[in-house]
Short mmCIF file of C-alpha atoms and ligand atoms in Angstrom, two decimals:
data_model
loop_
_atom_site.label_atom_id
_atom_site.label_comp_id
_atom_site.label_asym_id
_atom_site.label_seq_id
_atom_site.Cartn_x
_atom_site.Cartn_y
_atom_site.Cartn_z
CA MET I 190 0.12 -0.19 0.04
CA LYS I 191 1.34 3.54 -0.89
CA ARG I 192 2.61 5.18 2.27
CA VAL I 193 0.09 7.80 3.29
CA SER I 194 1.56 9.83 6.35
CA LEU I 195 -0.67 11.33 9.03
CA THR I 196 -0.20 15.01 7.66
CA GLN I 197 -1.30 13.61 4.10
CA TYR I 198 -4.32 11.83 5.53
CA LEU I 199 -5.35 14.96 7.38
CA VAL I 200 -4.84 17.40 4.44
CA GLU I 201 -6.73 14.95 2.22
CA GLU I 202 -9.51 14.52 4.66
CA GLN I 203 -9.98 18.27 4.90
CA ARG I 204 -10.13 18.50 1.03
CA LEU I 205 -12.50 15.71 0.83
CA ASN I 206 -14.89 16.43 3.85
CA ASN I 207 -14.14 19.88 5.05
CA SER I 208 -14.13 18.11 8.46
CA ILE I 209 -10.74 19.09 9.58
CA PRO I 210 -9.78 22.84 9.76
CA ALA I 211 -6.71 24.05 9.90
CA GLU I 212 -6.50 24.21 13.78
CA LEU I 213 -8.04 20.92 14.30
CA ARG I 214 -5.30 19.69 11.96
CA LEU I 215 -2.61 21.45 14.01
CA LEU I 216 -4.18 20.03 17.40
CA ILE I 217 -4.07 16.34 16.06
CA GLU I 218 -0.53 16.48 14.90
CA VAL I 219 0.52 18.34 17.88
CA VAL I 220 -1.10 15.27 20.20
CA ALA I 221 0.33 12.63 17.92
CA ARG I 222 3.68 14.45 18.26
CA ALA I 223 3.36 14.27 22.05
CA CYS I 224 2.16 10.32 21.68
CA LYS I 225 5.62 9.83 19.90
CA THR I 226 7.44 11.35 22.90
CA ILE I 227 5.53 9.32 25.23
CA SER I 228 6.15 6.39 23.31
CA HIS I 229 9.65 6.70 23.42
CA ALA I 230 9.65 7.36 27.13
CA VAL I 231 7.56 4.47 27.91
CA GLY I 232 9.80 2.38 25.63
CA LYS I 233 12.80 3.19 27.75
CA GLY I 234 11.16 1.20 30.71
CA ALA I 235 13.78 0.60 33.63
CA LEU I 236 16.58 2.30 31.61
CA GLY I 237 14.85 5.68 31.45
CA GLU I 238 14.66 5.67 35.19
CA VAL I 239 10.81 6.29 34.70
CA LEU I 240 8.90 2.94 36.37
CA GLY I 241 7.42 2.96 39.70
CA SER I 242 5.20 5.08 41.66
CA ALA I 243 5.87 9.11 41.87
CA GLY I 244 5.06 8.77 45.59
CA SER I 245 1.75 11.10 44.78
CA GLU I 246 -2.03 10.61 44.26
CA ASN I 247 -4.15 12.03 41.46
CA VAL I 248 -7.44 13.30 41.95
CA GLN I 249 -9.00 10.17 41.76
CA GLY I 250 -7.00 8.86 44.76
CA GLU I 251 -4.99 6.89 42.65
CA VAL I 252 -1.25 6.29 43.46
CA GLN I 253 0.30 8.17 40.58
CA LYS I 254 3.27 6.43 38.37
CA LYS I 255 6.25 8.53 37.40
CA LEU I 256 5.00 8.05 33.64
CA ASP I 257 1.62 9.05 34.48
CA ILE I 258 2.93 12.78 35.69
CA LEU I 259 5.77 12.81 32.64
CA SER I 260 3.16 12.06 29.91
CA ASN I 261 0.69 14.70 31.44
CA GLU I 262 3.33 17.12 31.20
CA ILE I 263 4.32 16.35 27.62
CA LEU I 264 0.58 16.86 26.42
CA LEU I 265 0.33 19.77 28.24
CA GLU I 266 3.74 21.54 26.83
CA ALA I 267 3.07 20.26 23.53
CA ASN I 268 -0.33 21.72 23.29
CA GLU I 269 -0.04 25.15 25.36
CA TRP I 270 1.87 27.26 22.69
CA GLY I 271 -0.18 26.43 19.26
CA GLY I 272 -3.01 28.97 19.55
CA HIS I 273 -5.43 26.06 18.82
CA LEU I 274 -6.58 25.70 22.49
CA ALA I 275 -9.17 27.54 24.75
CA ALA I 276 -8.23 25.05 27.58
CA MET I 277 -7.18 21.38 28.64
CA ALA I 278 -8.57 18.72 31.09
CA SER I 279 -6.85 15.66 32.29
CA GLU I 280 -7.41 12.61 34.49
CA GLU I 281 -4.16 13.61 36.27
CA MET I 282 -5.53 17.23 37.10
CA GLU I 283 -8.28 18.03 39.43
CA THR I 284 -9.37 21.13 37.55
CA ILE I 285 -9.27 22.58 34.06
CA HIS I 286 -5.90 23.47 32.63
CA GLN I 287 -5.78 27.16 31.29
CA ILE I 288 -3.60 28.42 28.50
CA PRO I 289 -0.77 30.59 29.93
CA ASN I 290 -1.80 34.36 28.87
CA ARG I 291 1.69 34.58 27.14
CA TYR I 292 0.17 31.99 24.20
CA PRO I 293 -2.70 32.73 22.20
CA LYS I 294 -6.07 30.84 22.51
CA GLY I 295 -8.01 29.01 20.20
CA GLU I 296 -11.50 27.32 19.65
CA TYR I 297 -10.77 23.83 20.76
CA MET I 298 -10.72 22.22 24.31
CA LEU I 299 -8.90 18.97 24.76
CA LEU I 300 -9.18 16.28 27.30
CA PHE I 301 -7.13 13.50 27.90
CA ASP I 302 -6.16 10.24 30.19
CA PRO I 303 -2.50 10.87 29.49
CA LEU I 304 -0.91 7.31 30.36
CA ASP I 305 -4.29 4.85 30.54
CA GLY I 306 -3.43 1.43 32.06
CA SER I 307 -0.68 2.34 34.57
CA SER I 308 -1.20 -0.60 36.55
CA ASN I 309 0.61 -2.13 33.68
CA ILE I 310 3.62 0.00 32.96
CA ASP I 311 5.86 -1.85 35.43
CA VAL I 312 5.04 -5.21 34.10
CA ASN I 313 5.61 -4.11 30.23
CA VAL I 314 1.95 -4.68 29.17
CA SER I 315 0.73 -2.43 26.61
CA ILE I 316 -0.72 1.00 27.83
CA GLY I 317 -1.91 4.00 26.04
CA THR I 318 -3.02 7.73 25.94
CA ILE I 319 -6.61 8.53 25.39
CA PHE I 320 -7.90 12.08 24.04
CA SER I 321 -11.07 13.88 22.99
CA VAL I 322 -11.53 17.11 21.63
CA LEU I 323 -14.37 19.43 21.83
CA LYS I 324 -15.22 22.86 20.75
CA ALA I 325 -15.53 25.87 23.22
CA PRO I 326 -18.83 27.21 23.41
CA GLU I 327 -19.68 30.35 21.40
CA GLY I 328 -18.65 33.44 22.89
CA MET I 329 -17.05 31.66 25.83
CA GLY I 330 -15.03 34.01 28.05
CA SER I 331 -12.47 32.65 30.37
CA PRO I 332 -12.80 28.65 30.21
CA THR I 333 -14.52 26.97 33.03
CA GLU I 334 -15.40 23.52 33.92
CA GLN I 335 -18.96 23.79 33.17
CA ASP I 336 -17.78 24.71 29.33
CA PHE I 337 -16.53 21.09 29.31
CA MET I 338 -19.66 19.86 30.24
CA GLN I 339 -20.82 18.59 26.76
CA PRO I 340 -22.37 15.39 25.69
CA GLY I 341 -20.07 12.93 23.81
CA SER I 342 -21.84 13.74 20.48
CA LYS I 343 -20.44 17.15 20.66
CA GLN I 344 -16.87 15.50 19.96
CA VAL I 345 -15.19 16.72 16.83
CA ALA I 346 -12.31 14.33 17.12
CA ALA I 347 -11.11 11.63 19.46
CA GLY I 348 -8.29 9.01 19.51
CA TYR I 349 -5.95 6.80 21.34
CA ALA I 350 -2.51 5.42 20.96
CA VAL I 351 -1.41 2.00 22.09
CA TYR I 352 2.36 1.78 23.25
CA GLY I 353 2.51 -1.88 22.57
CA PRO I 354 4.80 -4.27 20.45
CA GLN I 355 3.75 -1.78 17.82
CA THR I 356 2.75 1.96 18.74
CA VAL I 357 -0.23 2.84 16.76
CA LEU I 358 -2.61 5.65 17.03
CA VAL I 359 -6.44 5.33 16.17
CA LEU I 360 -7.98 8.59 15.07
CA THR I 361 -11.67 9.66 14.12
CA THR I 362 -12.86 13.11 13.11
CA GLY I 363 -16.31 11.83 12.57
CA ASN I 364 -15.68 10.41 9.10
CA GLY I 365 -14.80 6.61 10.18
CA VAL I 366 -12.11 5.22 11.78
CA ASN I 367 -8.14 5.14 10.80
CA CYS I 368 -5.02 3.69 12.43
CA PHE I 369 -1.61 4.93 11.97
CA THR I 370 1.42 2.93 12.96
CA LEU I 371 4.57 4.75 14.16
CA ASP I 372 7.63 4.07 12.06
CA ARG I 373 10.37 4.49 14.45
CA GLU I 374 12.97 4.96 12.25
CA MET I 375 11.49 7.75 10.14
CA GLY I 376 9.56 8.98 13.63
CA SER I 377 6.53 9.43 11.30
CA TRP I 378 2.97 8.12 11.73
CA VAL I 379 1.77 5.86 8.33
CA LEU I 380 -1.62 5.23 7.70
CA THR I 381 -1.86 1.10 8.02
CA GLN I 382 -5.71 0.55 8.45
CA ARG I 383 -8.71 2.31 6.79
CA ASP I 384 -12.06 2.82 7.75
CA MET I 385 -11.90 0.13 10.58
CA GLN I 386 -15.13 -1.87 11.11
CA ILE I 387 -16.25 -3.56 14.32
CA PRO I 388 -18.16 -6.99 13.49
CA ALA I 389 -21.61 -6.87 14.72
CA ASP I 390 -21.17 -10.16 16.35
CA THR I 391 -18.70 -11.75 18.32
CA LYS I 392 -17.29 -14.41 20.60
CA GLU I 393 -15.07 -12.83 22.99
CA PHE I 394 -15.89 -10.62 25.89
CA ALA I 395 -13.71 -8.49 28.16
CA ILE I 396 -14.21 -8.03 31.82
CA ASN I 397 -12.77 -8.12 35.07
CA ALA I 398 -14.17 -11.59 36.12
CA SER I 399 -12.82 -11.18 39.87
CA ASN I 400 -15.69 -8.96 40.53
CA THR I 401 -18.40 -11.43 39.42
CA ARG I 402 -19.88 -11.67 43.27
CA HIS I 403 -20.16 -8.17 43.06
CA TRP I 404 -22.01 -7.83 39.76
CA TYR I 405 -25.75 -6.76 39.40
CA PRO I 406 -28.26 -9.12 37.84
CA PRO I 407 -28.22 -7.86 34.11
CA VAL I 408 -24.49 -8.35 33.96
CA THR I 409 -24.62 -11.82 36.01
CA ARG I 410 -27.08 -13.09 33.66
CA TYR I 411 -25.37 -11.82 30.44
CA VAL I 412 -21.87 -13.14 31.23
CA GLU I 413 -23.13 -16.52 32.81
CA GLU I 414 -25.11 -17.15 29.53
CA MET I 415 -21.79 -16.73 27.43
CA LEU I 416 -20.17 -18.92 30.13
CA ALA I 417 -22.79 -21.58 29.45
CA GLY I 418 -21.43 -21.59 25.80
CA SER I 419 -22.78 -24.31 23.23
CA THR I 420 -24.80 -25.87 25.73
CA GLY I 421 -26.62 -22.60 26.93
CA PRO I 422 -29.12 -20.00 25.79
CA ARG I 423 -26.50 -18.60 23.23
CA GLY I 424 -25.93 -21.90 21.64
CA LYS I 425 -22.06 -21.08 20.81
CA ASP I 426 -18.93 -21.11 23.02
CA PHE I 427 -17.28 -17.68 23.79
CA ASN I 428 -13.73 -16.43 24.67
CA MET I 429 -12.64 -14.07 27.39
CA ARG I 430 -9.73 -11.35 27.48
CA TRP I 431 -8.93 -8.74 30.09
CA ILE I 432 -5.63 -6.77 29.47
CA ALA I 433 -6.64 -4.20 32.06
CA SER I 434 -5.50 -1.34 29.66
CA MET I 435 -8.71 0.04 28.10
CA VAL I 436 -6.84 1.13 24.79
CA ALA I 437 -5.64 -2.27 24.43
CA ASP I 438 -8.80 -4.06 25.00
CA VAL I 439 -10.57 -1.73 22.68
CA HIS I 440 -7.76 -2.04 20.03
CA ARG I 441 -8.48 -5.67 19.91
CA ILE I 442 -12.30 -5.17 19.68
CA LEU I 443 -11.61 -2.54 16.83
CA ASN I 444 -9.65 -5.31 14.96
CA ARG I 445 -11.46 -8.34 15.68
CA GLY I 446 -14.79 -7.51 17.61
CA GLY I 447 -15.63 -8.34 20.99
CA ILE I 448 -17.61 -6.41 23.96
CA PHE I 449 -15.44 -4.78 26.79
CA MET I 450 -17.38 -4.18 29.92
CA TYR I 451 -16.64 -1.94 33.18
CA PRO I 452 -19.92 -1.93 34.89
CA ALA I 453 -21.12 -0.51 38.16
CA ASP I 454 -21.22 -3.19 40.74
CA ALA I 455 -22.06 -3.79 44.47
CA ARG I 456 -18.32 -3.18 45.97
CA GLU I 457 -19.39 0.88 46.00
CA PRO I 458 -22.95 1.01 45.33
CA ASP I 459 -22.50 5.07 44.99
CA LYS I 460 -19.69 4.85 42.35
CA ALA I 461 -21.07 4.58 38.64
CA GLY I 462 -18.12 1.88 37.85
CA LYS I 463 -14.31 2.82 37.47
CA LEU I 464 -14.18 4.55 34.28
CA ARG I 465 -14.37 8.16 33.67
CA LEU I 466 -16.99 9.70 31.01
CA MET I 467 -15.20 13.03 29.70
CA TYR I 468 -11.81 11.32 28.67
CA GLU I 469 -12.08 7.57 28.61
CA ALA I 470 -15.75 6.28 27.90
CA ASN I 471 -16.69 9.49 25.59
CA PRO I 472 -13.80 9.33 23.08
CA MET I 473 -13.75 5.37 22.86
CA SER I 474 -17.25 5.41 22.13
CA PHE I 475 -17.00 7.84 19.55
CA ILE I 476 -14.28 5.77 18.03
CA VAL I 477 -16.58 2.48 18.34
CA GLU I 478 -19.67 4.26 17.05
CA GLN I 479 -17.97 5.38 14.04
CA ALA I 480 -16.37 1.46 13.32
CA GLY I 481 -20.31 0.59 13.37
CA GLY I 482 -20.23 -0.62 17.18
CA ALA I 483 -22.12 0.65 19.82
CA ALA I 484 -21.70 2.00 23.49
CA THR I 485 -23.83 2.44 26.11
CA ASP I 486 -23.88 2.89 30.17
CA GLY I 487 -26.06 0.05 30.38
CA LYS I 488 -29.55 2.12 30.34
CA GLN I 489 -28.70 4.99 27.31
CA ARG I 490 -26.27 5.81 24.41
CA MET I 491 -23.11 6.88 25.90
CA LEU I 492 -22.84 9.83 23.52
CA ASP I 493 -26.01 11.15 24.73
CA ILE I 494 -25.20 11.41 28.35
CA GLN I 495 -24.98 15.10 29.64
CA PRO I 496 -22.07 15.40 31.92
CA SER I 497 -22.47 16.92 35.28
CA THR I 498 -18.68 17.10 36.40
CA LEU I 499 -15.50 16.57 34.89
CA HIS I 500 -14.28 13.39 36.55
CA GLN I 501 -17.68 11.67 36.65
CA ARG I 502 -17.56 7.72 36.36
CA VAL I 503 -19.57 5.98 34.07
CA PRO I 504 -20.56 2.30 33.47
CA VAL I 505 -19.36 1.08 30.33
CA PHE I 506 -20.50 -1.53 27.63
CA LEU I 507 -19.02 -1.02 24.14
CA GLY I 508 -18.02 -3.01 21.08
CA SER I 509 -19.93 -5.23 18.85
CA ARG I 510 -23.08 -4.01 18.22
CA ASN I 511 -25.55 -6.92 18.59
CA GLU I 512 -23.76 -7.82 22.09
CA VAL I 513 -24.08 -4.47 23.63
CA GLU I 514 -27.97 -4.28 22.60
CA ARG I 515 -28.27 -7.54 24.15
CA VAL I 516 -26.58 -6.55 27.55
CA THR I 517 -28.53 -3.05 27.42
CA GLN I 518 -31.86 -5.02 26.94
CA TYR I 519 -30.74 -6.99 30.12
CA HIS I 520 -30.93 -3.85 32.12
CA GLN I 521 -33.87 -2.63 30.71
CA ALA I 522 -35.74 -6.07 31.88
P1 P6P G 44 -9.29 -3.19 36.69
C1 P6P G 44 -6.64 1.13 33.91
O1 P6P G 44 -6.49 1.63 35.31
C2 P6P G 44 -8.15 1.37 33.68
O2 P6P G 44 -8.62 2.47 34.00
C3 P6P G 44 -8.57 0.60 32.10
O3 P6P G 44 -7.60 1.16 31.43
C4 P6P G 44 -9.06 -0.54 32.50
O4 P6P G 44 -9.70 -1.07 31.46
C5 P6P G 44 -9.43 -0.68 33.78
O5 P6P G 44 -9.02 0.66 34.45
C6 P6P G 44 -9.16 -1.70 34.69
O6 P6P G 44 -9.54 -1.94 35.77
O7 P6P G 44 -10.17 -3.19 38.13
O8 P6P G 44 -9.48 -4.60 36.08
O9 P6P G 44 -7.89 -3.18 37.39
#
C-alpha cells in the first residue's frame, strides 16, 4: 500500500470532507507528536528511570506513576503554545488547565487520559493515551469546567495511542476510524488501516471476572449465558480477554470484534463504575460508533449522556453492536 502519512491523510480529509480545519489539524498533529514522545519514554522502561510510583496521588485518589506525570506534562507542554486550544483537562489534574496568557487561545478544548493502564507500566504490558476534542462554546469568556460539560456527541475528534509491540494511533474526526503505525526509524505516523469496522457479532468478551460476586443481575445473566457456551441459551462458545488497559482491549475489539464491560457493581453502590466519562468512555464510544459498533452505560447511548462533573465515572458497555444491544436490553428487563 502506498505510504500515506498522518499529515497527508489530514490534508486530504480536509479537502474531501471539510472536516478538519487547519487548527484542528494542528491540534491532532501536536497530540500525535506528543504520543511519539510518550512512546519513546515508555519504551525506555527501567533504562529511562521512569518506572515506579511518583509517591503522589491523582484527583482520583490513585497512586500516580512517574510516567503518568511525565505523560501529562508532555501533553500540556506540546499543546500550550499552538494557539489552537482554549483549555485542557486531564485525568491527572483536578481542575481544568488554562492556556498561559503569553500564548494565544483557540476554539478547541482537549481532554485526555495521558497514560491509561498505569497498573501495567511496571510489568511491560501495553498502555496508552486517550484523547477527546470538543469545541469551545460560542462567546466563551475565560474557560470554566462548565464549558467542558458537553455530551460525547459534541466531540469533533477522538483518538487513542497504544504503546505496545507496535505504537499505533487510532483516530476519528467523524468520518470513520483510521489507524496509523509509528515508523520509529523515520519518526512518522503511517496510515496502516483505513475505515476500521467492528463486526456486529462476536465470540469474545472483556470484563474483570474477579468482581463476579459483586455484579448486578443484568451483567450476571449476560456473562453466565456466555459461560454456558454452546450448551446454553447462546448456543455458541465464547472466549474471554482482560488486559486491564482499556486502550489495548478496545484496540483488539476494533480489529476483531468483542464487547468491553466495566459495569457498576455492589463493591461501592454509590460509584458508577471505574471509568471516566469525559476522557475515557466518551472518546472510546465515539471511535466505536464510528467503526459501526455501539456504546452505552447499560441504560442509554454513551454519547447522549449530559455530563455534570469533569471526572464523573460511568458504567461502560461497548463494542460489537448486537452484544451491546443485548446486555443493554437485559438492563431494561
Ligand atoms: P481493573 C486502567 O487502570 C483502567 O482505567 C482501564 O484502562 C482498564 O480497563 C481498567 O482500569 C482496569 O480496571 O479493575 O481491572 O484493574
